[in-house]
């Protein structure tokens, strides 16, 4: 049972390392933003 737990921890460590490496390469994929403005007219009734 202990060997199975050690294998699980080892597997999770490897998967976590792969995920961290992938995030380091592809983590900054946010869209580019540009300022936008629009005119709003209000009825001052």
JSON list of C-alpha atoms in Angstrom, two decimals:
[
{"chain": "A", "resi": 1, "resn": "UNK", "atom": "CA", "xyz": [0.00, 0.00, 0.00]},
{"chain": "A", "resi": 2, "resn": "UNK", "atom": "CA", "xyz": [2.84, 2.38, 0.79]},
{"chain": "A", "resi": 3, "resn": "UNK", "atom": "CA", "xyz": [4.52, 1.72, -2.56]},
{"chain": "A", "resi": 4, "resn": "UNK", "atom": "CA", "xyz": [1.25, 2.58, -4.34]},
{"chain": "A", "resi": 5, "resn": "UNK", "atom": "CA", "xyz": [1.06, 5.89, -2.43]},
{"chain": "A", "resi": 6, "resn": "UNK", "atom": "CA", "xyz": [4.66, 6.75, -3.32]},
{"chain": "A", "resi": 7, "resn": "UNK", "atom": "CA", "xyz": [3.96, 6.00, -6.98]},
{"chain": "A", "resi": 8, "resn": "UNK", "atom": "CA", "xyz": [0.89, 8.26, -6.86]},
{"chain": "A", "resi": 9, "resn": "UNK", "atom": "CA", "xyz": [2.86, 11.11, -5.32]},
{"chain": "A", "resi": 10, "resn": "UNK", "atom": "CA", "xyz": [5.63, 10.66, -7.87]},
{"chain": "A", "resi": 11, "resn": "UNK", "atom": "CA", "xyz": [3.10, 10.65, -10.73]},
{"chain": "A", "resi": 12, "resn": "UNK", "atom": "CA", "xyz": [1.40, 13.80, -9.42]},
{"chain": "A", "resi": 13, "resn": "UNK", "atom": "CA", "xyz": [4.78, 15.53, -9.09]},
{"chain": "A", "resi": 14, "resn": "UNK", "atom": "CA", "xyz": [5.62, 14.72, -12.71]},
{"chain": "A", "resi": 15, "resn": "UNK", "atom": "CA", "xyz": [2.21, 15.88, -13.96]},
{"chain": "A", "resi": 16, "resn": "UNK", "atom": "CA", "xyz": [2.53, 19.06, -11.89]},
{"chain": "A", "resi": 17, "resn": "UNK", "atom": "CA", "xyz": [5.97, 19.76, -13.33]},
{"chain": "A", "resi": 18, "resn": "UNK", "atom": "CA", "xyz": [4.66, 19.29, -16.87]},
{"chain": "A", "resi": 19, "resn": "UNK", "atom": "CA", "xyz": [1.73, 21.59, -16.11]},
{"chain": "A", "resi": 20, "resn": "UNK", "atom": "CA", "xyz": [4.00, 24.23, -14.62]},
{"chain": "A", "resi": 21, "resn": "UNK", "atom": "CA", "xyz": [6.28, 24.07, -17.66]},
{"chain": "A", "resi": 22, "resn": "UNK", "atom": "CA", "xyz": [3.31, 24.42, -20.02]},
{"chain": "A", "resi": 23, "resn": "UNK", "atom": "CA", "xyz": [1.98, 27.38, -18.04]},
{"chain": "A", "resi": 24, "resn": "UNK", "atom": "CA", "xyz": [5.40, 29.05, -18.18]},
{"chain": "A", "resi": 25, "resn": "UNK", "atom": "CA", "xyz": [5.37, 28.82, -21.98]},
{"chain": "A", "resi": 26, "resn": "UNK", "atom": "CA", "xyz": [1.71, 29.51, -22.70]},
{"chain": "A", "resi": 27, "resn": "UNK", "atom": "CA", "xyz": [0.47, 31.26, -19.56]},
{"chain": "A", "resi": 28, "resn": "UNK", "atom": "CA", "xyz": [0.44, 34.80, -20.93]},
{"chain": "A", "resi": 29, "resn": "UNK", "atom": "CA", "xyz": [-2.16, 34.34, -23.64]},
{"chain": "A", "resi": 30, "resn": "UNK", "atom": "CA", "xyz": [-4.40, 37.23, -22.58]},
{"chain": "A", "resi": 31, "resn": "UNK", "atom": "CA", "xyz": [-5.94, 39.20, -25.44]},
{"chain": "A", "resi": 32, "resn": "UNK", "atom": "CA", "xyz": [-4.43, 42.55, -26.28]},
{"chain": "A", "resi": 33, "resn": "UNK", "atom": "CA", "xyz": [-6.53, 45.42, -25.10]},
{"chain": "A", "resi": 34, "resn": "UNK", "atom": "CA", "xyz": [-7.07, 48.83, -26.71]},
{"chain": "A", "resi": 35, "resn": "UNK", "atom": "CA", "xyz": [-8.72, 51.87, -25.19]},
{"chain": "A", "resi": 36, "resn": "UNK", "atom": "CA", "xyz": [-12.25, 52.50, -26.42]},
{"chain": "A", "resi": 37, "resn": "UNK", "atom": "CA", "xyz": [-14.52, 55.47, -25.93]},
{"chain": "A", "resi": 38, "resn": "UNK", "atom": "CA", "xyz": [-18.08, 56.19, -26.97]},
{"chain": "A", "resi": 39, "resn": "UNK", "atom": "CA", "xyz": [-20.24, 59.26, -26.60]},
{"chain": "A", "resi": 40, "resn": "UNK", "atom": "CA", "xyz": [-23.35, 58.95, -24.48]},
{"chain": "A", "resi": 41, "resn": "UNK", "atom": "CA", "xyz": [-26.13, 61.51, -24.56]},
{"chain": "A", "resi": 42, "resn": "UNK", "atom": "CA", "xyz": [-28.49, 61.69, -21.63]},
{"chain": "A", "resi": 43, "resn": "UNK", "atom": "CA", "xyz": [-31.97, 63.21, -21.63]},
{"chain": "A", "resi": 44, "resn": "UNK", "atom": "CA", "xyz": [-31.90, 65.68, -18.75]},
{"chain": "A", "resi": 45, "resn": "UNK", "atom": "CA", "xyz": [-35.67, 65.67, -18.27]}
]
